[in-house]
Amino acid sequence: MSAAAFTGPSVVDIDAAKVRGAGSNVHFDKVSVAYGTHVVLHPLTLDIAPGEILAMIGPSGSGKTTALRAVAGFVRPASGRIRIGATDVTDLPPYERGLGMVVQNYALFPHMRVEDNVAFGLRAQGADKALIGERVKDALATVGMATFARRYPRELSGGQQQRVAIARALAVRPRVLLLDEPLSALDAQIRRNMVEEIARLHRSLPGLTILYVTHDQTEALTLADKIAIMRDGRVCSHGPTAELYRRPPNRFTAEFLGRANLLPVTVAEAAGSKGFATATHGDAVLTGAGRGEKAGDKSLLCIRPQHLSLTADNEHTNRIVGTLREVHWQGELTHLVLDVDGTPVRVSATKLPVALPEPGTKVPLFFAPADTSLLPEDAGV
């Protein structure tokens, strides 16, 4: 599907976004959720800044959707408080929290036209008819669906239905937009289009705070200003997206947020003033970005597949040797799997030698110290 791009907001929308941004931060203060004796969200303290997109990702059952539903008011915390702006919303019903929410199954009313679906929340609030008409028109224009106002959901594609669901959430002028796996029901191409369009939407409404729950790492990396990675009801890492990807604080984060090669190493020399430590892997002496390790510490050297090269240059000063096991050509990328002293190492390459080595061949790999990160050896959170 070739989806139409989101259009820019009106002056009214921009002014409203500024007002929202002033009081749209979300604060979890030691929030826990339990069902009977089973704790599904351990005490969570977390801040989402006004206008920020925070993506919560993690395995199934990690607590990410529970945290979102606690903000929405559909789950009652066992302890702790939730604030939106300066307002403690912990005891408020969902409709008084100033939120918009979009879920994965669209939740459109099949017997209502698009314009009536978008107007539903406003009518429930008792808004004036003229205001409803204005808001519906603006919201549909914002998501590029103005010409579909008179259609029924069955006459729309999946991507179009999800844009209508987003328009319905925006029509009530929410302080915070909650997105719970909003694209998981769409096929891959439509999902990519929708990710781009949600990014455009946020650029046009910069004051809108978004809490985005997803299992898709690509969506999180593309959209989020910050990411919180959940595991067993706890946040195991939280920070700016690029920083979390480039310098993951622990093994779980490195492996969950994108592919990572983790070489077991022994620290030979602690990081100096430039932040790089020296470590050994077998006979190889390697340099990597440190985080306070001491000489003799067992550690893991994290290298992303795209940062490994089959050719050396001035920056790729680290060298390891592996045995080529598998080659997978995927058009723009070729994926290689090598065995490096018993550790599988993956390479994602756009450029390869004219004559690719045969499986079983010893192959040198090169990478830059700046593209690495030393992690604790354990898999802790």
PDB file of C-alpha atoms in Angstrom, residues 19-229:
ATOM      1  CA  VAL A  19      -0.269  23.836  26.012  1.00  0.00           C
ATOM      2  CA  ARG A  20      -0.189  20.041  26.252  1.00  0.00           C
ATOM      3  CA  GLY A  21       3.599  19.991  26.426  1.00  0.00           C
ATOM      4  CA  ALA A  22       3.625  22.200  29.509  1.00  0.00           C
ATOM      5  CA  GLY A  23       1.858  19.530  31.528  1.00  0.00           C
ATOM      6  CA  SER A  24       2.393  16.319  29.622  1.00  0.00           C
ATOM      7  CA  ASN A  25       5.275  14.719  31.467  1.00  0.00           C
ATOM      8  CA  VAL A  26       4.541  11.293  32.961  1.00  0.00           C
ATOM      9  CA  HIS A  27       6.022  10.196  36.275  1.00  0.00           C
ATOM     10  CA  PHE A  28       5.940   6.702  37.743  1.00  0.00           C
ATOM     11  CA  ASP A  29       6.710   6.866  41.469  1.00  0.00           C
ATOM     12  CA  LYS A  30       7.467   3.350  42.755  1.00  0.00           C
ATOM     13  CA  VAL A  31       4.461   1.946  40.882  1.00  0.00           C
ATOM     14  CA  SER A  32       3.838  -1.770  41.321  1.00  0.00           C
ATOM     15  CA  VAL A  33       1.040  -3.996  40.019  1.00  0.00           C
ATOM     16  CA  ALA A  34       0.041  -7.418  41.340  1.00  0.00           C
ATOM     17  CA  TYR A  35      -2.692  -9.903  40.594  1.00  0.00           C
ATOM     18  CA  GLY A  36      -3.262 -11.637  43.899  1.00  0.00           C
ATOM     19  CA  THR A  37       0.160 -12.767  45.077  1.00  0.00           C
ATOM     20  CA  HIS A  38       1.660 -12.595  41.586  1.00  0.00           C
ATOM     21  CA  VAL A  39       3.654  -9.381  41.040  1.00  0.00           C
ATOM     22  CA  VAL A  40       3.683  -8.405  37.362  1.00  0.00           C
ATOM     23  CA  LEU A  41       5.262  -4.965  37.770  1.00  0.00           C
ATOM     24  CA  HIS A  42       7.821  -4.410  40.484  1.00  0.00           C
ATOM     25  CA  PRO A  43       8.174  -0.878  41.942  1.00  0.00           C
ATOM     26  CA  LEU A  44       8.825   1.286  38.895  1.00  0.00           C
ATOM     27  CA  THR A  45      10.213   4.817  39.070  1.00  0.00           C
ATOM     28  CA  LEU A  46      10.467   6.421  35.648  1.00  0.00           C
ATOM     29  CA  ASP A  47      10.052   9.838  34.029  1.00  0.00           C
ATOM     30  CA  ILE A  48       8.838  10.631  30.508  1.00  0.00           C
ATOM     31  CA  ALA A  49       9.583  14.255  29.588  1.00  0.00           C
ATOM     32  CA  PRO A  50       7.034  16.531  27.882  1.00  0.00           C
ATOM     33  CA  GLY A  51       7.071  15.957  24.129  1.00  0.00           C
ATOM     34  CA  GLU A  52       9.187  12.820  24.426  1.00  0.00           C
ATOM     35  CA  ILE A  53       8.575   9.470  22.770  1.00  0.00           C
ATOM     36  CA  LEU A  54       9.453   6.679  25.185  1.00  0.00           C
ATOM     37  CA  ALA A  55       9.369   3.155  23.788  1.00  0.00           C
ATOM     38  CA  MET A  56       8.899   0.312  26.239  1.00  0.00           C
ATOM     39  CA  ILE A  57      10.154  -2.974  24.829  1.00  0.00           C
ATOM     40  CA  GLY A  58      10.765  -6.406  26.281  1.00  0.00           C
ATOM     41  CA  PRO A  59       9.724 -10.056  26.015  1.00  0.00           C
ATOM     42  CA  SER A  60       6.126 -11.146  26.483  1.00  0.00           C
ATOM     43  CA  GLY A  61       5.201 -10.941  30.159  1.00  0.00           C
ATOM     44  CA  SER A  62       7.909  -8.405  30.952  1.00  0.00           C
ATOM     45  CA  GLY A  63       5.438  -5.815  32.292  1.00  0.00           C
ATOM     46  CA  LYS A  64       5.523  -3.225  29.504  1.00  0.00           C
ATOM     47  CA  THR A  65       1.795  -3.330  28.655  1.00  0.00           C
ATOM     48  CA  THR A  66       0.924  -3.431  32.356  1.00  0.00           C
ATOM     49  CA  ALA A  67       2.859  -0.185  32.877  1.00  0.00           C
ATOM     50  CA  LEU A  68       0.988   1.463  29.974  1.00  0.00           C
ATOM     51  CA  ARG A  69      -2.392   0.245  31.246  1.00  0.00           C
ATOM     52  CA  ALA A  70      -1.571   1.641  34.680  1.00  0.00           C
ATOM     53  CA  VAL A  71      -1.076   5.080  33.082  1.00  0.00           C
ATOM     54  CA  ALA A  72      -4.328   4.655  31.147  1.00  0.00           C
ATOM     55  CA  GLY A  73      -6.240   3.807  34.329  1.00  0.00           C
ATOM     56  CA  PHE A  74      -7.205   0.275  33.283  1.00  0.00           C
ATOM     57  CA  VAL A  75      -4.954  -1.311  35.909  1.00  0.00           C
ATOM     58  CA  ARG A  76      -4.919  -0.289  39.559  1.00  0.00           C
ATOM     59  CA  PRO A  77      -1.426  -0.070  41.100  1.00  0.00           C
ATOM     60  CA  ALA A  78      -0.856  -2.096  44.234  1.00  0.00           C
ATOM     61  CA  SER A  79       1.467   0.673  45.411  1.00  0.00           C
ATOM     62  CA  GLY A  80       2.991   3.910  44.174  1.00  0.00           C
ATOM     63  CA  ARG A  81       1.613   6.941  42.372  1.00  0.00           C
ATOM     64  CA  ILE A  82       1.315   8.108  38.755  1.00  0.00           C
ATOM     65  CA  ARG A  83       1.433  11.785  37.801  1.00  0.00           C
ATOM     66  CA  ILE A  84       0.732  13.457  34.476  1.00  0.00           C
ATOM     67  CA  GLY A  85       2.025  16.996  34.580  1.00  0.00           C
ATOM     68  CA  ALA A  86       1.307  18.253  38.079  1.00  0.00           C
ATOM     69  CA  THR A  87      -1.763  16.033  38.479  1.00  0.00           C
ATOM     70  CA  ASP A  88      -1.785  12.818  40.484  1.00  0.00           C
ATOM     71  CA  VAL A  89      -3.980  10.603  38.283  1.00  0.00           C
ATOM     72  CA  THR A  90      -3.632   7.356  40.271  1.00  0.00           C
ATOM     73  CA  ASP A  91      -7.207   7.497  41.553  1.00  0.00           C
ATOM     74  CA  LEU A  92      -8.800   9.140  38.503  1.00  0.00           C
ATOM     75  CA  PRO A  93     -10.939   7.166  36.027  1.00  0.00           C
ATOM     76  CA  PRO A  94      -9.490   6.822  32.510  1.00  0.00           C
ATOM     77  CA  TYR A  95     -11.743   9.453  30.943  1.00  0.00           C
ATOM     78  CA  GLU A  96     -10.499  12.158  33.329  1.00  0.00           C
ATOM     79  CA  ARG A  97      -6.783  11.653  32.636  1.00  0.00           C
ATOM     80  CA  GLY A  98      -6.499  13.616  29.387  1.00  0.00           C
ATOM     81  CA  LEU A  99      -5.137  10.670  27.415  1.00  0.00           C
ATOM     82  CA  GLY A 100      -5.500   9.210  23.948  1.00  0.00           C
ATOM     83  CA  MET A 101      -4.945   5.496  23.376  1.00  0.00           C
ATOM     84  CA  VAL A 102      -4.473   3.306  20.298  1.00  0.00           C
ATOM     85  CA  VAL A 103      -4.335  -0.488  20.485  1.00  0.00           C
ATOM     86  CA  GLN A 104      -3.325  -3.147  17.987  1.00  0.00           C
ATOM     87  CA  ASN A 105      -6.795  -4.217  16.815  1.00  0.00           C
ATOM     88  CA  TYR A 106      -7.976  -0.693  15.815  1.00  0.00           C
ATOM     89  CA  ALA A 107     -11.163  -0.961  17.958  1.00  0.00           C
ATOM     90  CA  LEU A 108     -13.240   0.980  15.428  1.00  0.00           C
ATOM     91  CA  PHE A 109     -17.012   0.689  15.485  1.00  0.00           C
ATOM     92  CA  PRO A 110     -17.913  -1.160  12.250  1.00  0.00           C
ATOM     93  CA  HIS A 111     -21.398   0.365  12.001  1.00  0.00           C
ATOM     94  CA  MET A 112     -20.066   3.957  12.218  1.00  0.00           C
ATOM     95  CA  ARG A 113     -18.538   5.994   9.439  1.00  0.00           C
ATOM     96  CA  VAL A 114     -14.973   7.222   9.849  1.00  0.00           C
ATOM     97  CA  GLU A 115     -16.049  10.700  10.943  1.00  0.00           C
ATOM     98  CA  ASP A 116     -18.352   9.257  13.614  1.00  0.00           C
ATOM     99  CA  ASN A 117     -15.607   6.967  14.916  1.00  0.00           C
ATOM    100  CA  VAL A 118     -13.294   9.962  15.281  1.00  0.00           C
ATOM    101  CA  ALA A 119     -16.044  11.995  16.954  1.00  0.00           C
ATOM    102  CA  PHE A 120     -16.909   9.273  19.464  1.00  0.00           C
ATOM    103  CA  GLY A 121     -14.680  10.444  22.329  1.00  0.00           C
ATOM    104  CA  LEU A 122     -15.714  14.064  21.915  1.00  0.00           C
ATOM    105  CA  ARG A 123     -19.404  13.165  21.987  1.00  0.00           C
ATOM    106  CA  ALA A 124     -18.827  11.095  25.121  1.00  0.00           C
ATOM    107  CA  GLN A 125     -17.341  14.232  26.699  1.00  0.00           C
ATOM    108  CA  GLY A 126     -20.435  16.251  25.718  1.00  0.00           C
ATOM    109  CA  ALA A 127     -18.523  18.554  23.369  1.00  0.00           C
ATOM    110  CA  ASP A 128     -20.385  21.159  21.320  1.00  0.00           C
ATOM    111  CA  LYS A 129     -21.451  20.031  17.820  1.00  0.00           C
ATOM    112  CA  ALA A 130     -19.471  22.776  16.094  1.00  0.00           C
ATOM    113  CA  LEU A 131     -16.343  21.917  18.083  1.00  0.00           C
ATOM    114  CA  ILE A 132     -16.761  18.241  17.240  1.00  0.00           C
ATOM    115  CA  GLY A 133     -16.949  19.033  13.538  1.00  0.00           C
ATOM    116  CA  GLU A 134     -13.820  21.187  13.705  1.00  0.00           C
ATOM    117  CA  ARG A 135     -11.831  18.649  15.727  1.00  0.00           C
ATOM    118  CA  VAL A 136     -12.820  15.709  13.503  1.00  0.00           C
ATOM    119  CA  LYS A 137     -11.834  17.627  10.379  1.00  0.00           C
ATOM    120  CA  ASP A 138      -8.465  18.646  11.864  1.00  0.00           C
ATOM    121  CA  ALA A 139      -7.680  15.167  13.206  1.00  0.00           C
ATOM    122  CA  LEU A 140      -8.446  13.430   9.906  1.00  0.00           C
ATOM    123  CA  ALA A 141      -6.375  16.001   8.007  1.00  0.00           C
ATOM    124  CA  THR A 142      -3.495  15.459  10.401  1.00  0.00           C
ATOM    125  CA  VAL A 143      -3.348  11.727   9.599  1.00  0.00           C
ATOM    126  CA  GLY A 144      -4.042  12.141   5.880  1.00  0.00           C
ATOM    127  CA  MET A 145      -7.563  10.676   5.982  1.00  0.00           C
ATOM    128  CA  ALA A 146      -9.721  13.746   5.280  1.00  0.00           C
ATOM    129  CA  THR A 147     -11.137  12.293   2.053  1.00  0.00           C
ATOM    130  CA  PHE A 148     -12.248   9.092   3.803  1.00  0.00           C
ATOM    131  CA  ALA A 149     -14.584  10.696   6.357  1.00  0.00           C
ATOM    132  CA  ARG A 150     -17.766   9.135   4.963  1.00  0.00           C
ATOM    133  CA  ARG A 151     -16.436   5.595   4.565  1.00  0.00           C
ATOM    134  CA  TYR A 152     -17.019   2.667   6.886  1.00  0.00           C
ATOM    135  CA  PRO A 153     -14.075   0.778   8.466  1.00  0.00           C
ATOM    136  CA  ARG A 154     -14.730  -2.255   6.212  1.00  0.00           C
ATOM    137  CA  GLU A 155     -13.967  -0.025   3.213  1.00  0.00           C
ATOM    138  CA  LEU A 156     -10.471   0.787   4.492  1.00  0.00           C
ATOM    139  CA  SER A 157      -7.175  -1.078   4.507  1.00  0.00           C
ATOM    140  CA  GLY A 158      -5.541  -2.059   7.781  1.00  0.00           C
ATOM    141  CA  GLY A 159      -3.146   0.884   7.662  1.00  0.00           C
ATOM    142  CA  GLN A 160      -5.977   3.306   6.952  1.00  0.00           C
ATOM    143  CA  GLN A 161      -8.027   1.923   9.838  1.00  0.00           C
ATOM    144  CA  GLN A 162      -5.103   2.401  12.201  1.00  0.00           C
ATOM    145  CA  ARG A 163      -4.705   6.001  11.063  1.00  0.00           C
ATOM    146  CA  VAL A 164      -8.386   6.564  11.841  1.00  0.00           C
ATOM    147  CA  ALA A 165      -7.784   5.113  15.310  1.00  0.00           C
ATOM    148  CA  ILE A 166      -4.907   7.569  15.787  1.00  0.00           C
ATOM    149  CA  ALA A 167      -7.121  10.438  14.580  1.00  0.00           C
ATOM    150  CA  ARG A 168      -9.778   9.465  17.139  1.00  0.00           C
ATOM    151  CA  ALA A 169      -7.149   9.573  19.887  1.00  0.00           C
ATOM    152  CA  LEU A 170      -5.863  12.989  18.733  1.00  0.00           C
ATOM    153  CA  ALA A 171      -9.328  14.532  18.418  1.00  0.00           C
ATOM    154  CA  VAL A 172      -9.719  14.786  22.195  1.00  0.00           C
ATOM    155  CA  ARG A 173      -6.486  16.833  22.385  1.00  0.00           C
ATOM    156  CA  PRO A 174      -4.706  14.400  24.721  1.00  0.00           C
ATOM    157  CA  ARG A 175      -1.817  15.409  26.929  1.00  0.00           C
ATOM    158  CA  VAL A 176      -0.321  11.964  26.408  1.00  0.00           C
ATOM    159  CA  LEU A 177      -0.793   9.458  23.599  1.00  0.00           C
ATOM    160  CA  LEU A 178      -0.549   5.777  24.576  1.00  0.00           C
ATOM    161  CA  LEU A 179       0.275   3.349  21.767  1.00  0.00           C
ATOM    162  CA  ASP A 180      -0.018  -0.341  22.671  1.00  0.00           C
ATOM    163  CA  GLU A 181       1.469  -2.525  19.897  1.00  0.00           C
ATOM    164  CA  PRO A 182      -0.382  -0.311  17.391  1.00  0.00           C
ATOM    165  CA  LEU A 183       1.202  -1.803  14.264  1.00  0.00           C
ATOM    166  CA  SER A 184       1.550  -5.484  15.109  1.00  0.00           C
ATOM    167  CA  ALA A 185      -1.571  -6.495  13.148  1.00  0.00           C
ATOM    168  CA  LEU A 186      -0.253  -4.927   9.920  1.00  0.00           C
ATOM    169  CA  ASP A 187       1.922  -6.568   7.289  1.00  0.00           C
ATOM    170  CA  ALA A 188       5.596  -5.617   7.041  1.00  0.00           C
ATOM    171  CA  GLN A 189       5.388  -2.989   4.277  1.00  0.00           C
ATOM    172  CA  ILE A 190       2.400  -1.159   5.786  1.00  0.00           C
ATOM    173  CA  ARG A 191       4.071  -1.297   9.189  1.00  0.00           C
ATOM    174  CA  ARG A 192       7.174   0.438   7.815  1.00  0.00           C
ATOM    175  CA  ASN A 193       4.993   3.130   6.229  1.00  0.00           C
ATOM    176  CA  MET A 194       3.112   3.663   9.491  1.00  0.00           C
ATOM    177  CA  VAL A 195       6.341   3.994  11.501  1.00  0.00           C
ATOM    178  CA  GLU A 196       7.440   6.783   9.169  1.00  0.00           C
ATOM    179  CA  GLU A 197       4.056   8.461   9.451  1.00  0.00           C
ATOM    180  CA  ILE A 198       3.960   8.327  13.251  1.00  0.00           C
ATOM    181  CA  ALA A 199       7.396   9.981  13.213  1.00  0.00           C
ATOM    182  CA  ARG A 200       6.035  12.737  10.953  1.00  0.00           C
ATOM    183  CA  LEU A 201       3.015  13.118  13.194  1.00  0.00           C
ATOM    184  CA  HIS A 202       5.193  13.690  16.245  1.00  0.00           C
ATOM    185  CA  ARG A 203       7.339  16.231  14.409  1.00  0.00           C
ATOM    186  CA  SER A 204       4.165  18.169  13.561  1.00  0.00           C
ATOM    187  CA  LEU A 205       2.871  17.931  17.165  1.00  0.00           C
ATOM    188  CA  PRO A 206       6.105  18.336  19.149  1.00  0.00           C
ATOM    189  CA  GLY A 207       4.401  18.899  22.501  1.00  0.00           C
ATOM    190  CA  LEU A 208       2.644  15.523  22.440  1.00  0.00           C
ATOM    191  CA  THR A 209       4.159  12.999  24.834  1.00  0.00           C
ATOM    192  CA  ILE A 210       4.008   9.407  23.570  1.00  0.00           C
ATOM    193  CA  LEU A 211       4.385   6.162  25.500  1.00  0.00           C
ATOM    194  CA  TYR A 212       4.890   3.467  22.865  1.00  0.00           C
ATOM    195  CA  VAL A 213       4.753  -0.211  23.813  1.00  0.00           C
ATOM    196  CA  THR A 214       6.112  -2.555  21.174  1.00  0.00           C
ATOM    197  CA  HIS A 215       7.928  -5.844  20.704  1.00  0.00           C
ATOM    198  CA  ASP A 216       9.477  -4.567  17.470  1.00  0.00           C
ATOM    199  CA  GLN A 217      13.018  -3.252  17.992  1.00  0.00           C
ATOM    200  CA  THR A 218      13.064  -1.470  14.628  1.00  0.00           C
ATOM    201  CA  GLU A 219       9.973   0.555  15.555  1.00  0.00           C
ATOM    202  CA  ALA A 220      11.563   1.515  18.882  1.00  0.00           C
ATOM    203  CA  LEU A 221      14.909   2.479  17.325  1.00  0.00           C
ATOM    204  CA  THR A 222      13.211   4.507  14.570  1.00  0.00           C
ATOM    205  CA  LEU A 223      10.711   6.418  16.701  1.00  0.00           C
ATOM    206  CA  ALA A 224      11.868   6.706  20.290  1.00  0.00           C
ATOM    207  CA  ASP A 225      13.818   9.499  21.936  1.00  0.00           C
ATOM    208  CA  LYS A 226      14.409   7.092  24.810  1.00  0.00           C
ATOM    209  CA  ILE A 227      13.888   3.382  25.352  1.00  0.00           C
ATOM    210  CA  ALA A 228      13.052   1.452  28.508  1.00  0.00           C
ATOM    211  CA  ILE A 229      13.792  -2.265  28.268  1.00  0.00           C
TER     212      ILE A 229
END
